[in-house]
Short mmCIF file of C-alpha atoms in Angstrom, two decimals:
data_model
loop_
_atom_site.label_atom_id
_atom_site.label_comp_id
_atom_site.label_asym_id
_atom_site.label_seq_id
_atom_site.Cartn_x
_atom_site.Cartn_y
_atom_site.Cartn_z
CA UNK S 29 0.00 0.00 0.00
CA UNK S 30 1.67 3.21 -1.25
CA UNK S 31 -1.87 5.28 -0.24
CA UNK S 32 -1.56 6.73 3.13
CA UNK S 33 -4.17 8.10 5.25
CA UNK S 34 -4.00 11.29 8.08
CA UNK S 35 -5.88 12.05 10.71
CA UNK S 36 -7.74 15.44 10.32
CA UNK S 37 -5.58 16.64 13.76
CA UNK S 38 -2.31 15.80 11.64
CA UNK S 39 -0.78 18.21 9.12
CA UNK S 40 -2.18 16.92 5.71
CA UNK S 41 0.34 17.95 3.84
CA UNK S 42 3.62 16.93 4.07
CA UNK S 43 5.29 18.67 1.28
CA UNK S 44 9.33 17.86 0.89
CA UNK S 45 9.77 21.19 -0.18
CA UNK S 46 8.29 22.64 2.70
CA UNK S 47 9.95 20.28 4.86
CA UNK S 48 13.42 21.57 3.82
CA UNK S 49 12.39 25.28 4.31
CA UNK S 50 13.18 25.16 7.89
CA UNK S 51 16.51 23.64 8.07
CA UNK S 52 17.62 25.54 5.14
CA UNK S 53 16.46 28.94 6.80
CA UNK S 54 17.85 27.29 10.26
CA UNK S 55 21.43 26.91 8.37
CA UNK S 56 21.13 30.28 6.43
CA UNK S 57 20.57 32.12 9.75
CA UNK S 58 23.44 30.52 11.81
CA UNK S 59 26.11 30.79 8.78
CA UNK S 60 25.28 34.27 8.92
CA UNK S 61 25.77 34.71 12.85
CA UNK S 62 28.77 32.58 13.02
CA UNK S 63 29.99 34.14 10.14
CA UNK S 64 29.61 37.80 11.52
CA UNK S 65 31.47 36.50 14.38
CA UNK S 66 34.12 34.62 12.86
CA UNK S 67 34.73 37.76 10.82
CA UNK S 68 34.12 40.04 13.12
CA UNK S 69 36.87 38.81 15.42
CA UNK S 70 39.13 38.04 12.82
CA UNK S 71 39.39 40.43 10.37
CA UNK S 72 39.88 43.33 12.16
CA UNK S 73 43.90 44.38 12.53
CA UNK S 74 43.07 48.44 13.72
CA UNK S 75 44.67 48.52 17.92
CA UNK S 76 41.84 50.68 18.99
CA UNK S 77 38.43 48.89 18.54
CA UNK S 78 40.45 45.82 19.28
CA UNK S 79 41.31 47.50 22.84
CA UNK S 80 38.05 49.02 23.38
CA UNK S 81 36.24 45.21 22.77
CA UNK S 82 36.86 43.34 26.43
CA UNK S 83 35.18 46.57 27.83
CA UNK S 84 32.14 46.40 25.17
CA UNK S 85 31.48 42.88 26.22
CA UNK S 86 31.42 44.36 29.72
CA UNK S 87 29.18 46.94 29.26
CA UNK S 88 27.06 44.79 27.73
CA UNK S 89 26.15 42.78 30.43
CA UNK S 90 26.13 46.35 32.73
CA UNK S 91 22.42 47.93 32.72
CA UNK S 92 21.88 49.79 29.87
CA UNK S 93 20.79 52.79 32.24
CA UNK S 94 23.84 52.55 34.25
CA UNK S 95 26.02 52.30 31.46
CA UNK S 96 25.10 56.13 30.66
CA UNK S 97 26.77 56.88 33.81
CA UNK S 98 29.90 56.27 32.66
CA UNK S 99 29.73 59.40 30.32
CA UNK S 100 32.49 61.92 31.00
CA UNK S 101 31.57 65.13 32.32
CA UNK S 102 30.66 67.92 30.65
CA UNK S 103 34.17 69.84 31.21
CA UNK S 104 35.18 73.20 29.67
CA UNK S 105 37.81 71.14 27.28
CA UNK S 106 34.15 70.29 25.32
CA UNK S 107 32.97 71.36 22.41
CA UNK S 108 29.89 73.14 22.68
CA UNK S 109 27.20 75.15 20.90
CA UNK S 110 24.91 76.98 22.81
CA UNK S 111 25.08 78.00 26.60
CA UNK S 112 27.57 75.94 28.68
CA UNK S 113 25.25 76.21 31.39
CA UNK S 114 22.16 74.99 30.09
CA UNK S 115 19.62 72.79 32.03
CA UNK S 116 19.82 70.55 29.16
CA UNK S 117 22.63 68.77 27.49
CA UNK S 118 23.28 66.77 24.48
CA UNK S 119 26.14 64.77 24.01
CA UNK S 120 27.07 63.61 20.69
CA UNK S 121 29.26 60.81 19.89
CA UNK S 122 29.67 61.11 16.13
CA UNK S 123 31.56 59.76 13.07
CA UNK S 124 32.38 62.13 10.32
CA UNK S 125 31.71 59.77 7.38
CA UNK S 126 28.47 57.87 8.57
CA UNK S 127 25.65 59.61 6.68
CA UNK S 128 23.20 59.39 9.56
CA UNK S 129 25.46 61.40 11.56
CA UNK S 130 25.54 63.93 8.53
CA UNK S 131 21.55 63.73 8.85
CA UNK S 132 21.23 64.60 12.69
CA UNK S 133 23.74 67.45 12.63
CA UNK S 134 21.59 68.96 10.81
CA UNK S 135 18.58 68.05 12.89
CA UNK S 136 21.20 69.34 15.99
CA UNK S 137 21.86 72.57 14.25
CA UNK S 138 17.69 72.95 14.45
CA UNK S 139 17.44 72.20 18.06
CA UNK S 140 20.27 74.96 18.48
CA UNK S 141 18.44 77.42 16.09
CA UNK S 142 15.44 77.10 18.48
CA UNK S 143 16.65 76.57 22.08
CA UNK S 144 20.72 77.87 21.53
CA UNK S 145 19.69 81.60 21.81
CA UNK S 146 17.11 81.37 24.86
CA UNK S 147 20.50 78.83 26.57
CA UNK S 148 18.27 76.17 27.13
CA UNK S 149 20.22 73.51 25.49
CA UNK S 150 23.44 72.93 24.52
CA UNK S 151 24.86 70.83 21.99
CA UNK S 152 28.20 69.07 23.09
CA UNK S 153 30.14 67.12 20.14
CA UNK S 154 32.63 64.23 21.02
CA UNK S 155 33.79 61.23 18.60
CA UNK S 156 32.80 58.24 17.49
CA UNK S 157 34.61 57.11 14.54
CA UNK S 158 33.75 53.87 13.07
CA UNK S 159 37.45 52.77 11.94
CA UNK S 160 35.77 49.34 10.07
CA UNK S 161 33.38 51.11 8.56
CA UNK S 162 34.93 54.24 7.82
CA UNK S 163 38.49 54.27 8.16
CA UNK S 164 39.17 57.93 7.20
CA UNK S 165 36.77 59.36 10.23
CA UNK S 166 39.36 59.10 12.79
CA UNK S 167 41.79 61.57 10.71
CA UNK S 168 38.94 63.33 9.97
CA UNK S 169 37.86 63.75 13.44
CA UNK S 170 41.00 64.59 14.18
CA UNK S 171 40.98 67.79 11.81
CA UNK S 172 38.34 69.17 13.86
CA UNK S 173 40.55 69.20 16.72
CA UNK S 174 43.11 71.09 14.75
CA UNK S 175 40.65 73.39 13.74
CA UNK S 176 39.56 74.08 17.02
CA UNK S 177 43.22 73.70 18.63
CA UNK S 178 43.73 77.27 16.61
CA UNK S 179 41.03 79.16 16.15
CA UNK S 180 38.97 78.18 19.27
CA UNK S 181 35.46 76.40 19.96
CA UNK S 182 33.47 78.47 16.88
CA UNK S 183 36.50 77.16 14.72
CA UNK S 184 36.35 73.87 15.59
CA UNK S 185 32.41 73.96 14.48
CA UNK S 186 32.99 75.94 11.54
CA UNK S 187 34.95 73.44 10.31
CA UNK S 188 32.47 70.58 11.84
CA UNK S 189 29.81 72.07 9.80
CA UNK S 190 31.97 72.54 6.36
CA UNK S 191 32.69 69.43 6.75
CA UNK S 192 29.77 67.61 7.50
CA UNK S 193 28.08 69.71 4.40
CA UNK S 194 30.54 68.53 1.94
CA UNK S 195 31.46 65.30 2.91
CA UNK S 196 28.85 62.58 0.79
CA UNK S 197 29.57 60.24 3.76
CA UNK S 198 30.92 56.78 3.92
CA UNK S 199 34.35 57.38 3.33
CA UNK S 200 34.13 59.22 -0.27
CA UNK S 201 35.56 62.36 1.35
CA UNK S 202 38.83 63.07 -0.20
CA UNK S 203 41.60 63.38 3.08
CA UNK S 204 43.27 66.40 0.20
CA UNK S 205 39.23 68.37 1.25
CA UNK S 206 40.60 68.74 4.79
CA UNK S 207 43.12 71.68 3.93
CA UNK S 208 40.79 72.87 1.92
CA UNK S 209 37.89 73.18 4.82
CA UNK S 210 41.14 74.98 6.47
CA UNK S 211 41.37 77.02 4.65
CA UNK S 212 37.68 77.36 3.32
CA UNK S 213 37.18 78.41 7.26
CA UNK S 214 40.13 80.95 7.24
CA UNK S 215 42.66 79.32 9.53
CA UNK S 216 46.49 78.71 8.96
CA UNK S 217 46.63 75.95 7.04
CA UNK S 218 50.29 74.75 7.12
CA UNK S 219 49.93 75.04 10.85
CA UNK S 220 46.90 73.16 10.86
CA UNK S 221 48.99 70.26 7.84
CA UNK S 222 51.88 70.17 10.75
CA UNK S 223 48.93 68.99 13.44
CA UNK S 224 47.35 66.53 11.37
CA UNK S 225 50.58 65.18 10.32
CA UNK S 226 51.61 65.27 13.80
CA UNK S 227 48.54 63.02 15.52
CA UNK S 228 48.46 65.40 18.64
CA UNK S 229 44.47 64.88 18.81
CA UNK S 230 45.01 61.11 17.73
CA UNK S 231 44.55 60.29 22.22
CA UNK S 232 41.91 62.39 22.72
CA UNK S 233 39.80 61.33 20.01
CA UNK S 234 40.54 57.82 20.71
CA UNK S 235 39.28 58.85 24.29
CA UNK S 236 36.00 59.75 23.64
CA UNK S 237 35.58 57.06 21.70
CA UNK S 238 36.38 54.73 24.45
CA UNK S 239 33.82 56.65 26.24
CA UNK S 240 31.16 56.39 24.35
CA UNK S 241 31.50 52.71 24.00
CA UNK S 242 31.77 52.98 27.47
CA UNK S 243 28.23 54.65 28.06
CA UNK S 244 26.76 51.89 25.60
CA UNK S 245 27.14 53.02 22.01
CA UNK S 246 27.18 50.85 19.46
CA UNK S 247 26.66 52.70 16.74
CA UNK S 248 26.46 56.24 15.39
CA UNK S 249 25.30 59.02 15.86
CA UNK S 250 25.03 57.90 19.58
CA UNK S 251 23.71 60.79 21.85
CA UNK S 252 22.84 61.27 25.66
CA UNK S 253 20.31 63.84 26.42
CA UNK S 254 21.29 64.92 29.46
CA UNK S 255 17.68 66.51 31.47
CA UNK S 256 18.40 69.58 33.69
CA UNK S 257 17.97 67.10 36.87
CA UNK S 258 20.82 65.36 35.60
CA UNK S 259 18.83 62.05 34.68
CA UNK S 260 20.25 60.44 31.25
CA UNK S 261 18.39 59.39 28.45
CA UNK S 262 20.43 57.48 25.34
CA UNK S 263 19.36 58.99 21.63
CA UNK S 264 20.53 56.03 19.61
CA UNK S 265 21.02 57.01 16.06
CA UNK S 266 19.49 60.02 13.66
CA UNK S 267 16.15 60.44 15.55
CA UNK S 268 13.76 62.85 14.25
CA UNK S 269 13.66 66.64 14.69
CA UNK S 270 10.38 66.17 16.56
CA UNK S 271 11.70 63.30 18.41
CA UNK S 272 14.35 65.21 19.89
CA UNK S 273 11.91 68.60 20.25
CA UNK S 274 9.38 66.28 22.19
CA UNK S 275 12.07 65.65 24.73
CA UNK S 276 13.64 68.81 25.42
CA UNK S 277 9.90 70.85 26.07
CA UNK S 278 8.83 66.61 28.69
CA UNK S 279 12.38 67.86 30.16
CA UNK S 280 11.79 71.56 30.29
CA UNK S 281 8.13 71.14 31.86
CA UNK S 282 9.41 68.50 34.26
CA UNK S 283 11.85 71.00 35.79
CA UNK H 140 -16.12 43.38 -2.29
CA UNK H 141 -17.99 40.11 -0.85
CA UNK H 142 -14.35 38.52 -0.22
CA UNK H 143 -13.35 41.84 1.87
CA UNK H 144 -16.60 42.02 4.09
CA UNK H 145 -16.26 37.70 4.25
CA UNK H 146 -12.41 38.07 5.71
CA UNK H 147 -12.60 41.04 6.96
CA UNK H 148 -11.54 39.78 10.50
CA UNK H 149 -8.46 38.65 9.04
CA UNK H 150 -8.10 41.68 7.16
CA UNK H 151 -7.99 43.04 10.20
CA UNK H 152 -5.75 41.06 11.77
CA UNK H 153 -2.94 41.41 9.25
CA UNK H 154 -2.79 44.91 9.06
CA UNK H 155 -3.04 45.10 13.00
CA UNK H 156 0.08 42.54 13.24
CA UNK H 157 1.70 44.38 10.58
CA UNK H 158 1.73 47.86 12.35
CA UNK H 159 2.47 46.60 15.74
CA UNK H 160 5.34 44.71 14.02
CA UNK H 161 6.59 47.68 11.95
CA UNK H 162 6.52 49.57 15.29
CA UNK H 163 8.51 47.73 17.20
CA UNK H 164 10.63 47.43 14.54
CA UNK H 165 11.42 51.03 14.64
CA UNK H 166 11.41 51.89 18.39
CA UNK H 167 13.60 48.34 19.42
CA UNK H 168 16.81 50.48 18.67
CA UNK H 169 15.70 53.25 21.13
CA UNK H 170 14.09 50.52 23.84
CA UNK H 171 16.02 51.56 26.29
CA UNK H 172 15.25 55.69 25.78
CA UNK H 173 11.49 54.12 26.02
CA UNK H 174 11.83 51.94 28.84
CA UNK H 175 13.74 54.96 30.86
CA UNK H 176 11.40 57.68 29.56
CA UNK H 177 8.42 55.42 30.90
CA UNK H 178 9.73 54.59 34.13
CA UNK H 179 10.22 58.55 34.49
CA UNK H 180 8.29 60.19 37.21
CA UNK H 181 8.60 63.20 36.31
CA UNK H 182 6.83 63.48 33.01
CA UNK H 183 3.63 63.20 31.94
CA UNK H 184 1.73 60.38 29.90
CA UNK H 185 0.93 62.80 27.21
CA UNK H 186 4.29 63.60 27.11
CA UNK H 187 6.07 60.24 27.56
CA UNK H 188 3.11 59.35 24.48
CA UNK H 189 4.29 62.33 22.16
CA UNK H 190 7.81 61.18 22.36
CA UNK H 191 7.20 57.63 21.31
CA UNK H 192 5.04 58.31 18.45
CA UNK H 193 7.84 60.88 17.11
CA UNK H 194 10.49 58.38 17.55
CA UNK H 195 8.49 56.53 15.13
CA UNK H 196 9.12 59.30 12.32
CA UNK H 197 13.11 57.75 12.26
CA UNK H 198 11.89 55.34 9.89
CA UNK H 199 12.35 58.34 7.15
CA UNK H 200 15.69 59.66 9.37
CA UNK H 201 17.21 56.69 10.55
CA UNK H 202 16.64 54.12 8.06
CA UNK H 203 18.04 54.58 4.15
CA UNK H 204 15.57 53.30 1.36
CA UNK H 205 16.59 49.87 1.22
CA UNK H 206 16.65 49.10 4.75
CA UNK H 207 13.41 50.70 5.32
CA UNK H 208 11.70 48.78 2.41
CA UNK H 209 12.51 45.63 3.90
CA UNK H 210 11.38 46.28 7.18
CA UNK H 211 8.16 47.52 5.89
CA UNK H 212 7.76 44.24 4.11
CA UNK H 213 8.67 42.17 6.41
CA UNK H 214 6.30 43.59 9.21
CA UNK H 215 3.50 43.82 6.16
CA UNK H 216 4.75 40.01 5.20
CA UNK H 217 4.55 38.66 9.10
CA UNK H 218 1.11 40.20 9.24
CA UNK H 219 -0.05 38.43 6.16
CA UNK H 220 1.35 35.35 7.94
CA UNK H 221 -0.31 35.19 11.04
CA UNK H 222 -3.74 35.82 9.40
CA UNK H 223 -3.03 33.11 6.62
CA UNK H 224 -2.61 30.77 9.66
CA UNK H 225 -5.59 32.28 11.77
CA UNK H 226 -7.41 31.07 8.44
CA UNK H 227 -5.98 27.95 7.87
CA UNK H 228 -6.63 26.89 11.69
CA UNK H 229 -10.35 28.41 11.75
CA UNK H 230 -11.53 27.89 8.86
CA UNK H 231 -9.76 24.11 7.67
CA UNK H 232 -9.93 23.26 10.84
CA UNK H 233 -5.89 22.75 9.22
CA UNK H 234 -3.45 22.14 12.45
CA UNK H 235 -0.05 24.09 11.69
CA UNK H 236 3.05 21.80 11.42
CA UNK H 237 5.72 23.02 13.75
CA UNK H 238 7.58 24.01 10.29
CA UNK H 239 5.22 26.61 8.95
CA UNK H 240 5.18 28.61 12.22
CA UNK H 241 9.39 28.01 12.84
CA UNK H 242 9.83 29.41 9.27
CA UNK H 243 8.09 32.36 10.03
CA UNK H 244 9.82 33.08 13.10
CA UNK H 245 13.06 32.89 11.46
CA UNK H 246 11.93 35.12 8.99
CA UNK H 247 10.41 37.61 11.51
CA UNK H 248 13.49 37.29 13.45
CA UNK H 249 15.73 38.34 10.36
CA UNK H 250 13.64 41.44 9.84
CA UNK H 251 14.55 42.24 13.49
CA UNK H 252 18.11 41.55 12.99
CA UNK H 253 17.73 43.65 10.29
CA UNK H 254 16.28 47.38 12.11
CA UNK H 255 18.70 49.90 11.53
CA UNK H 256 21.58 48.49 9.37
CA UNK H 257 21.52 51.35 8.04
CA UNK H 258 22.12 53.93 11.03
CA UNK H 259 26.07 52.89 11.09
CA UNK H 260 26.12 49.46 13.36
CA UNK H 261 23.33 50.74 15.33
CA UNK H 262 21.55 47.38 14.53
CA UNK H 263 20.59 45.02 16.71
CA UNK H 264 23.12 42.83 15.16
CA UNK H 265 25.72 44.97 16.57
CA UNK H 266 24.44 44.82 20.30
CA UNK H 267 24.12 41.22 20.01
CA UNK H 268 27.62 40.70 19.15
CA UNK H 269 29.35 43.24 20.76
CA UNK H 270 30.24 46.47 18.88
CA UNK H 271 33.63 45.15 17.18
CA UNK H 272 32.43 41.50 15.77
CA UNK H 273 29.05 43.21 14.65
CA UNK H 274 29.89 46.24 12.74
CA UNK H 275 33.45 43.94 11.18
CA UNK H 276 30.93 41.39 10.50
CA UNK H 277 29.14 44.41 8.14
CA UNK H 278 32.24 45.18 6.59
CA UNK H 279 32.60 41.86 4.77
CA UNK H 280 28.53 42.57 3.45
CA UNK H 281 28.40 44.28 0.36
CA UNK H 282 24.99 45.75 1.47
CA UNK H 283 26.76 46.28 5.25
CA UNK H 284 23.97 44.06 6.76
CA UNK H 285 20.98 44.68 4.97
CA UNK H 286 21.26 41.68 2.73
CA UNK H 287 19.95 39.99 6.52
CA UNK H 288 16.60 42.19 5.70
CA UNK H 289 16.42 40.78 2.30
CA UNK H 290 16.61 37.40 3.52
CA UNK H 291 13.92 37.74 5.95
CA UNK H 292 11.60 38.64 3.00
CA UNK H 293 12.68 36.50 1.22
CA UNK H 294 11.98 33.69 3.78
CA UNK H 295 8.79 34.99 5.02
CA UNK H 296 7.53 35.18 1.26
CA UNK H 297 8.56 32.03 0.87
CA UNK H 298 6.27 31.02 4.21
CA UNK H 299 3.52 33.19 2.36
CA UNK H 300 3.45 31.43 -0.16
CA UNK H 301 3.70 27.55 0.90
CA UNK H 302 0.62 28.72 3.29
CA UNK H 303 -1.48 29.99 0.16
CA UNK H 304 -0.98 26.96 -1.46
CA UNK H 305 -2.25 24.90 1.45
CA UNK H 306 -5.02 27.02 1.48
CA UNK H 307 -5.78 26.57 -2.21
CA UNK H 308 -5.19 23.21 -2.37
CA UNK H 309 -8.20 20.69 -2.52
CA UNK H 310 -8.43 18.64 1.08
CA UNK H 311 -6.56 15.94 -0.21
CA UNK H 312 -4.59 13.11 0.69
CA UNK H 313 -1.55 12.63 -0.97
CA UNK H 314 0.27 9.56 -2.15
CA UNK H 315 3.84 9.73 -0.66
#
């Protein structure tokens, strides 16, 4: 007898296709997680994210709340736009070359427009380059510092903001454009060459970046809105104008 | 018009599952801002409200085209699926083998994996596997991750269609 019978409770069809679907999709799914981890951890020969990866497995198994507390202090070494001494604070941890981060400096330079003038927020900017992603953001980020190291904290956002407007993101920025924003900006530009060349900013942005993996980023643009009673919220990627508006007038009410 | 007002309770099923699944797809990378901002004495309901359903505008900020195609399709795809099998178990009085709902899942899951490829390793990928094996894992992706979106559709339309079929298919039984 080659016939077979089911009962109505049992599947009726058993289709060999349909059969192999799940395995398949079973076997698809962990050859692509084994193989994001197998080339994760191998492929990866930059020192910094290598050194920074025992204490993202840590903070990973830290509260995600908690892990906000690790954020350095606002300190007057920042760079920030708007009052110092605002109630509320956001900190940015942001790589030059991710287009998001191009996106919500935009949406940042909004929030400024509306709450800068009153000094009800202000808009601190730290960095978060993505070497395996991008691997020209960390040279890039450290530009900014030389354009700030010589012309001061509007400097160092002039050039943020020339940058940010020409770069087309993803690494397509040309390193000869970062003279050129020098210059563009009005600063000395064979002074500025000599720090680039020279990797004086190469620790500090290196720093931040080990802070913000530190407070839980794991991706960019990573921001903590910081509410005038000190409490931290984590903004994770290029949130919406009105997102961000929404929180700053809960925040304002609230204090 | 008679099919619509016939199935028009798993109409409304679908499109319910596929908007609860499309929001959680958008808010899971800011689950934590939620969770905080609910747990927050200090501000109101209205306001904790107003900032979720903003977040939700990030799928046109957060998400490039491709990434937020497939997670519309997938959450529109999962919907489709649960009704399908609402159907099948109603109406056929059809019990679901264990494969049919597993295949689904995976393909569900995928989408999930798949939130926010786009905003720089902010994926869920990443958190999963620590922020230096998830975002070199992208590197060696041509589509940096999103091809895990496209799989999920691809999966779940795959699930789609095996469960129309069953549906379509005279109450037989086969010869093996």
């Amino acid at each position: 007898m080659n016939e077979t019978t089911q009962e109505p409770s049992q599947p009726i069809v058993k289709n060999q296709k349909q059969a192999l679907g799940i395995p398949l999709a079973i076997v698809i799914a962990g050859g692509l997680i084994a193989g994001a981890v197998f080339f994760g951890l191998k492929g990866n020969p930059t020192p910094s994210p290598t050194a920074v990866a025992p204490q993202a497995q840590q903070v990973a198994e830290q509260d995600a709340g908690k892990a906000l507390e690790n954020m350095k202090p606002v300190a007057s070494d920042d760079h920030i736009r708007g009052n110092p001494d605002a109630p509320i604070k956001i900190v940015e941890y942001s790589d030059t070359e991710c287009p998001f981060c191009k996106r919500f400096h935009e949406t940042m330079k909004q929030v400024i427009d509306e709450y800068g003038d009153t000094g009800k927020v202000a808009w601190v900017y730290r960095h978060f380059p993505l070497d395996q992603l991008h691997p020209k953001a960390r040279k890039e980020a450290e530009a900014l510092e030389c354009a700030g190291a010589q012309g001061g904290n509007d400097t160092f956002w002039k050039y943020a903001d020339r940058l940010y407007e020409i770069t087309q993101s993803n690494d397509r920025l040309d390193p000869a454009e970062l003279p050129k924003i020098a210059q563009y900006i009005g600063i000395d530009v064979s002074k500025f060459n000599e720090c680039l060349s020279s990797g004086t900013y190469a620790e500090h942005v290196a720093n931040d970046l080990e802070n913000a993996v530190a407070t839980g980023g794991r991706g960019t643009p990573w921001s903590i809105f910081v509410a005038p009673d000190g409490t931290k919220f984590p903004i994770n990627g290029a949130q919406p104008y009105e997102a961000v508006k929404q929180l700053i007038e809960n925040a304002l009410k609230s204090s | 018009m008679t099919f619509v007002r016939r199935n028009i309770g798993y109409i409304i099923l679908a499109l319910a599952v596929s908007a609860l699944m499309l929001a959680v797809a958008i808010l899971l990378p800011n689950s934590t801002l939620l969770t905080l901002l609910w747990a927050s004495e200090g501000v109101s309901v209205l306001g904790k409200l107003s900032v979720t359903l903003s977040l939700l505008g990030s799928l046109v900020t957060n998400f490039s085209l491709l990434s937020a195609l497939t997670t519309v399709t997938i959450s529109i795809l999962v919907g489709i699926n649960i009704a399908l099998m609402f159907y099948l178990y109603r109406r056929q009085k059809y019990f679901l083998t264990r494969g049919s709902v597993a295949t689904t899942s995976v393909g569900a899951l995928f989408g999930m994996f798949s939130v926010g490829c786009a905003a720089c390793g902010s994926i869920i990928l990443t958190s999963f596997l620590g922020v230096v094996g998830g975002i070199g894992a992208l590197t060696y992706l041509p589509l940096r991750g999103q091809e895990i979106g496209i799989l999920g559709v691809l999966i779940l339309g795959y699930t789609t269609f095996l469960l129309v079929r069953t549906i379509t298919k005279p109450l037989t039984c086969d010869i093996l």
